[in-house]
Tab-separated table of C-alpha atoms in Angstrom:
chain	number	residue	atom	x	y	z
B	1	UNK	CA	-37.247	23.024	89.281
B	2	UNK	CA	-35.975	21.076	86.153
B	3	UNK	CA	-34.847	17.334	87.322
B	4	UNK	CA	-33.336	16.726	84.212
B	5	UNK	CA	-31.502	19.029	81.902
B	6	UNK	CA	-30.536	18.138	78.341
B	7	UNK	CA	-28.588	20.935	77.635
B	8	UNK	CA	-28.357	19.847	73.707
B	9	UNK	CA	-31.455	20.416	71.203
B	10	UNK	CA	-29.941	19.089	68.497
B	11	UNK	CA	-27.392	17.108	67.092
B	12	UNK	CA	-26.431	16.370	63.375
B	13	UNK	CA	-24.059	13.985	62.208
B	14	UNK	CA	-22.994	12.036	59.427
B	15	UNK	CA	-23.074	8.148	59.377
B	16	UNK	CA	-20.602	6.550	60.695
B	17	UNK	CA	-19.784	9.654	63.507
B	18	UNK	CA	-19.637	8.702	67.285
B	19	UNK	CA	-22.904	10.908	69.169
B	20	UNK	CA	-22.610	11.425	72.551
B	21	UNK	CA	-25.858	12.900	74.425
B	22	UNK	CA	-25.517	14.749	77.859
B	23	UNK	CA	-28.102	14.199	80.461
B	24	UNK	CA	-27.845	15.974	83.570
B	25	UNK	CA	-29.966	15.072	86.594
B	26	UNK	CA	-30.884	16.701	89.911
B	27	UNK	CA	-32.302	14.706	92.963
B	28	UNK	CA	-31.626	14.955	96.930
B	29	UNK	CA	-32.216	10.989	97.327
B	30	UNK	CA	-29.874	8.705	97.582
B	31	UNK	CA	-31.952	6.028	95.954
B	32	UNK	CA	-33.184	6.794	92.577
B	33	UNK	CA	-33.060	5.824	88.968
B	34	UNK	CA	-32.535	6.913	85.549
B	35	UNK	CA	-33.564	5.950	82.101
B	36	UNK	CA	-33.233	6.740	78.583
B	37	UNK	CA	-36.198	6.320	76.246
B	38	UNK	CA	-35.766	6.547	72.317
B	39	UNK	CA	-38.637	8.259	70.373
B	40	UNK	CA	-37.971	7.474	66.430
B	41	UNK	CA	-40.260	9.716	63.947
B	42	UNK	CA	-42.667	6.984	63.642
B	43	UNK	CA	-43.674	8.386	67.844
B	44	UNK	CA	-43.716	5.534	70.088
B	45	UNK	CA	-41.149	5.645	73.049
B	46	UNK	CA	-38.738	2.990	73.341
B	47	UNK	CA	-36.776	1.932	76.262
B	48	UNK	CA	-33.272	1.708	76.393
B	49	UNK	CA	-31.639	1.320	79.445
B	50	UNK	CA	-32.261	1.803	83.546
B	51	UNK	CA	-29.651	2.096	85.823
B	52	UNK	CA	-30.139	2.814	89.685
B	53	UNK	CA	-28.233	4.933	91.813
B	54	UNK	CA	-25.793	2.247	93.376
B	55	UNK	CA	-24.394	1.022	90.227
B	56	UNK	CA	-21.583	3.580	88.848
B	57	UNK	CA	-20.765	0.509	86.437
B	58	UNK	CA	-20.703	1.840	82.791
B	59	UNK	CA	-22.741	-0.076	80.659
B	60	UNK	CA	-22.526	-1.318	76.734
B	61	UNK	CA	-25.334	-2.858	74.454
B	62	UNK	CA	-24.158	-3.311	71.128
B	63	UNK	CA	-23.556	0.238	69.419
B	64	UNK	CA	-25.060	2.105	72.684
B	65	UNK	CA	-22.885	2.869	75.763
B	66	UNK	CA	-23.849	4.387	78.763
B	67	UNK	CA	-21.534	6.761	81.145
B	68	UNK	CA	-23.186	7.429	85.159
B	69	UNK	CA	-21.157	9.622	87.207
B	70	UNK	CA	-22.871	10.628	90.739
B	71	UNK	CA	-20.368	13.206	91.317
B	72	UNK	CA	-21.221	15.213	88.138
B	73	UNK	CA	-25.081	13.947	88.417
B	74	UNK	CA	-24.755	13.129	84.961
B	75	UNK	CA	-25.902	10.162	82.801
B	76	UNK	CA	-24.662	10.441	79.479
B	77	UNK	CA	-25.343	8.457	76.209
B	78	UNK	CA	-23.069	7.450	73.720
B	79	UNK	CA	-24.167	6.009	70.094
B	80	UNK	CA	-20.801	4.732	68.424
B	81	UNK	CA	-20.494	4.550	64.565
B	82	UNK	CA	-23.855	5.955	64.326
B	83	UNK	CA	-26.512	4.963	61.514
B	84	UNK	CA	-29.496	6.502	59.713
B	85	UNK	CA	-31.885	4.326	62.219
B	86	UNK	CA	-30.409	5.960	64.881
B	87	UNK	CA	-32.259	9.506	64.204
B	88	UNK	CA	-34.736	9.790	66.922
B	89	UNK	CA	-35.249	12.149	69.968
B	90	UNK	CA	-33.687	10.434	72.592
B	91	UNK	CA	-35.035	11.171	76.486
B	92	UNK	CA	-33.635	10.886	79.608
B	93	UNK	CA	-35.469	10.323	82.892
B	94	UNK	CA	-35.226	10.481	86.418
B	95	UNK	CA	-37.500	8.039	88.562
B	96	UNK	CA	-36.556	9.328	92.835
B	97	UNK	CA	-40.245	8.148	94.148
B	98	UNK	CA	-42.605	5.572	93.886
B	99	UNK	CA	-43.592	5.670	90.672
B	100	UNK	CA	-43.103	9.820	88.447
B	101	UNK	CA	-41.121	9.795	85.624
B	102	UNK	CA	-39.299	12.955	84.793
B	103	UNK	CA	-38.652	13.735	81.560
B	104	UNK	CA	-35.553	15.667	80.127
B	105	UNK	CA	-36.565	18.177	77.501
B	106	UNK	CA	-35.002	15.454	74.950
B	107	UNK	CA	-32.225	15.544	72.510
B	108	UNK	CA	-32.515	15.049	68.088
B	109	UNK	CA	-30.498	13.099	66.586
B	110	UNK	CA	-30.411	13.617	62.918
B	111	UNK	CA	-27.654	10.789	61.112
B	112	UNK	CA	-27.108	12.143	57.548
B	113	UNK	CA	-26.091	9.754	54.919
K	1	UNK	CA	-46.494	-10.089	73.925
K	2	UNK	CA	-48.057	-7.276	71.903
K	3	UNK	CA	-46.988	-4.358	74.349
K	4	UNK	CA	-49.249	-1.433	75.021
K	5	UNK	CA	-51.858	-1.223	72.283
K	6	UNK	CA	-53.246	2.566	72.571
K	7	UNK	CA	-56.448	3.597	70.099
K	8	UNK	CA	-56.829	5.161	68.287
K	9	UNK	CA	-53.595	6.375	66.745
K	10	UNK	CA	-54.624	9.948	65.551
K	11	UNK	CA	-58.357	11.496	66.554
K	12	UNK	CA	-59.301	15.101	64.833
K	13	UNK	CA	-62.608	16.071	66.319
K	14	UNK	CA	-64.377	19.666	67.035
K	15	UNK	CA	-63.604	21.939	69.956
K	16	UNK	CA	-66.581	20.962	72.493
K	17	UNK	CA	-66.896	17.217	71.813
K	18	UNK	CA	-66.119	14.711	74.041
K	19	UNK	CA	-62.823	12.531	73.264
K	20	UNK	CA	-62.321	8.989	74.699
K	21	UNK	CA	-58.532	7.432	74.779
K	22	UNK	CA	-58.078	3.938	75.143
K	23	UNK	CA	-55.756	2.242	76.229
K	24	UNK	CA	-54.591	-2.100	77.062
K	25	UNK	CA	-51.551	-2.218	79.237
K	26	UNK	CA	-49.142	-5.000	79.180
K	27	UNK	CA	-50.619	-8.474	80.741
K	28	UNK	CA	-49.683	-9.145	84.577
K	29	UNK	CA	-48.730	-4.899	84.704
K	30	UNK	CA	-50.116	-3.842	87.569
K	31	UNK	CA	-48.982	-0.019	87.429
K	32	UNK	CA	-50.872	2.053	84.414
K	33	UNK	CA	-49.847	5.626	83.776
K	34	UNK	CA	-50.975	8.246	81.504
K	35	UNK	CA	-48.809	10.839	80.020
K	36	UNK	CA	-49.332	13.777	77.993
K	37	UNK	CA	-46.179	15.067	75.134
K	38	UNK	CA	-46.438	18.759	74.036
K	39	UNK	CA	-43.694	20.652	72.250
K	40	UNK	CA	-44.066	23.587	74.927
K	41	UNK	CA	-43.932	21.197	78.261
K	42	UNK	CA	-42.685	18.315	77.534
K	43	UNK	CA	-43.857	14.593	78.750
K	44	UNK	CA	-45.958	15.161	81.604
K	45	UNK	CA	-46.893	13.006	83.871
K	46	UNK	CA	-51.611	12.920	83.915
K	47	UNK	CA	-52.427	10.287	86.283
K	48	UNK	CA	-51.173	6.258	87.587
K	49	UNK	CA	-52.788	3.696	88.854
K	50	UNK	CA	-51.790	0.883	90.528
K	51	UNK	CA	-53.814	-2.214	90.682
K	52	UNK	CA	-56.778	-0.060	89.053
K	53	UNK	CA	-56.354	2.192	91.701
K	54	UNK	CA	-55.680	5.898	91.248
K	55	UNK	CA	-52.764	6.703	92.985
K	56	UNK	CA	-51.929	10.448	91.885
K	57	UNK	CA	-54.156	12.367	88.946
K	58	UNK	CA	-52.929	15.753	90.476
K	59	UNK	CA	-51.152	16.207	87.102
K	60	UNK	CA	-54.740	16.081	85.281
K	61	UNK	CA	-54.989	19.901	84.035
K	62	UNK	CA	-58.914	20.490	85.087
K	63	UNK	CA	-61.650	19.060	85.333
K	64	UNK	CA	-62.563	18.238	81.937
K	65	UNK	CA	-59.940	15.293	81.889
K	66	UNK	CA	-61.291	11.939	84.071
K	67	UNK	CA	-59.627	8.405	83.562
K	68	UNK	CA	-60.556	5.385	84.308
K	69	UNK	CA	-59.240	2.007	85.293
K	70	UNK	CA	-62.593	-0.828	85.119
K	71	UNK	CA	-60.191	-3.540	85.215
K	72	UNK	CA	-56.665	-5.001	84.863
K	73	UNK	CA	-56.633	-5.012	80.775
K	74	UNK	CA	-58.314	-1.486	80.284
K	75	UNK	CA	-58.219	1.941	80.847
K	76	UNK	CA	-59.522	5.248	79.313
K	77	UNK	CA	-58.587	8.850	79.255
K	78	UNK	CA	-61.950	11.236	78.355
K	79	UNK	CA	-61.700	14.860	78.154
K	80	UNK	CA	-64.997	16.404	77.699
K	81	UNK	CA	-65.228	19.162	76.465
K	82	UNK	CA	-62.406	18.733	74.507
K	83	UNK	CA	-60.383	22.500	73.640
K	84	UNK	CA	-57.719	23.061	70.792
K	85	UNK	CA	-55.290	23.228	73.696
K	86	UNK	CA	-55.888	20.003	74.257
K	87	UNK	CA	-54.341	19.020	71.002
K	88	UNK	CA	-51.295	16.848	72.192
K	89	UNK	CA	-49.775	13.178	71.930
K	90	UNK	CA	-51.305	11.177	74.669
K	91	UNK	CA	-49.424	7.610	75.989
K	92	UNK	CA	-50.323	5.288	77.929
K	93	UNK	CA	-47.663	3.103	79.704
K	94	UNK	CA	-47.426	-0.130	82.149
K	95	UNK	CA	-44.756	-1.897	84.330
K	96	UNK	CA	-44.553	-4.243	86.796
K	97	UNK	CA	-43.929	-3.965	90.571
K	98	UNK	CA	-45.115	-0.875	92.070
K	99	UNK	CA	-44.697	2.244	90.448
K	100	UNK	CA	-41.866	2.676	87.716
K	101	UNK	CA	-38.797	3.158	90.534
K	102	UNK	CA	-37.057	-0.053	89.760
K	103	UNK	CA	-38.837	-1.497	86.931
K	104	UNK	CA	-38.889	-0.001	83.535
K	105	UNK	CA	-42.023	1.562	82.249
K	106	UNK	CA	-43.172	0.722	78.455
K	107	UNK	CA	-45.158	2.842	76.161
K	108	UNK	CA	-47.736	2.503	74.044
K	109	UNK	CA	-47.535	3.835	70.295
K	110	UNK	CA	-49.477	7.182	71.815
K	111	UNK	CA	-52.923	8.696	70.545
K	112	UNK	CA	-52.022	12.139	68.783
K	113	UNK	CA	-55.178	14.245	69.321
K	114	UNK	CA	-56.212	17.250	67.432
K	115	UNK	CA	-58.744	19.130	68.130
K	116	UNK	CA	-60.368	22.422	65.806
């Protein structure tokens, strides 16, 4: 069974536009944790962010902000006034044992000028 | 730090031959995992080790894929033979603690192998 859906492919938008990403996760533990990893064209995966179960606390870096909501089992992404930089493929994971990753399917994000 | 240095970046090489990944985690990581990215499933999960240990390689497809861990600083991925199947972005990734489930895991720049 998937762990992690990301329902959206794609996404275009033009500079300056607000992106939000939608990560859905699935896990019977009550401890767990979930990630989002940025893969720009240039193919390396980049962390972003890790958040564990017990902290429903939404969290901002700069441009990036980062909505967890156990009731929905969803861990969504937001990338305010978006740039051309930000075009990537952006993954979410869910870590609920030792040590596996799950990967979501991932999301592009193309910024246009 | 430098991060996870992978080599090399891109391989090409002819069905049958044997391929050799390579891979330096981060210094004072103690958990090492391979991972496989393919447009049809995704980033999967190969094998981890944990203090050069392997832990879990059931997600190694056959028997042509073997990894090793010699010490702290090293590890390789070798498929032999290699298949066009194969063909795939491989990365290798390290974190601290045990395992990835509270520590963040960081990737190296990946090896994309092709194979004809």
């Amino acid at each position: 069974a998937q762990k992690v859906t990301q329902a959206q492919t794609e996404i275009s938008v033009v500079e300056k536009e607000d992106v939000t990403l939608d990560c859905v996760y699935e896990t019977r533990d009550t401890t767990y944790y979930l990630f989002w990893y940025k893969q720009p064209p240039s193919g390396e995966l980049v962390f972003l962010i890790r958040r564990n179960s017990f902290d429903e606390q939404n969290e901002i870096s700069g441009r990036y902000s980062w909505n967890f909501q156990k009731s929905t089992s969803s861990f969504n992404f937001t990338i305010t006034a978006s740039q051309v930089v930000d075009s990537a493929v952006y993954f979410c994971a869910l870590n609920d044992n030792d040590y596996k990753l799950s990967f979501g399917a991932g999301t592009t994000v193309t910024v246009r000028a | 730090d430098a991060g996870v240095i992978q080599s090399p970046r891109h391989e090409v090489t002819e069905m049958g031959q044997e391929v050799t990944l390579r891979c330096k985690p981060i210094s004072g990581h103690n958990s090492l995992f391979w991972y496989r990215q393919t447009m049809m499933r995704g980033l999967e999960l190969l094998i981890y080790f944990n203090n050069n240990v392997p832990i879990d390689d059931s997600g190694m497809p056959e028997d042509r894929f073997s990894a090793k861990m010699p010490n702290a600083s090293f590890s390789t991925l070798k498929i032999q033979p290699s298949e066009p199947r194969d063909s795939a972005v491989y990365f290798c990734a390290s974190s601290s603690g045990t395992g990835t489930m509270n520590t963040e895991a960081f990737f190296g720049q990946g090896t994309r192998l092709t194979v004809v």
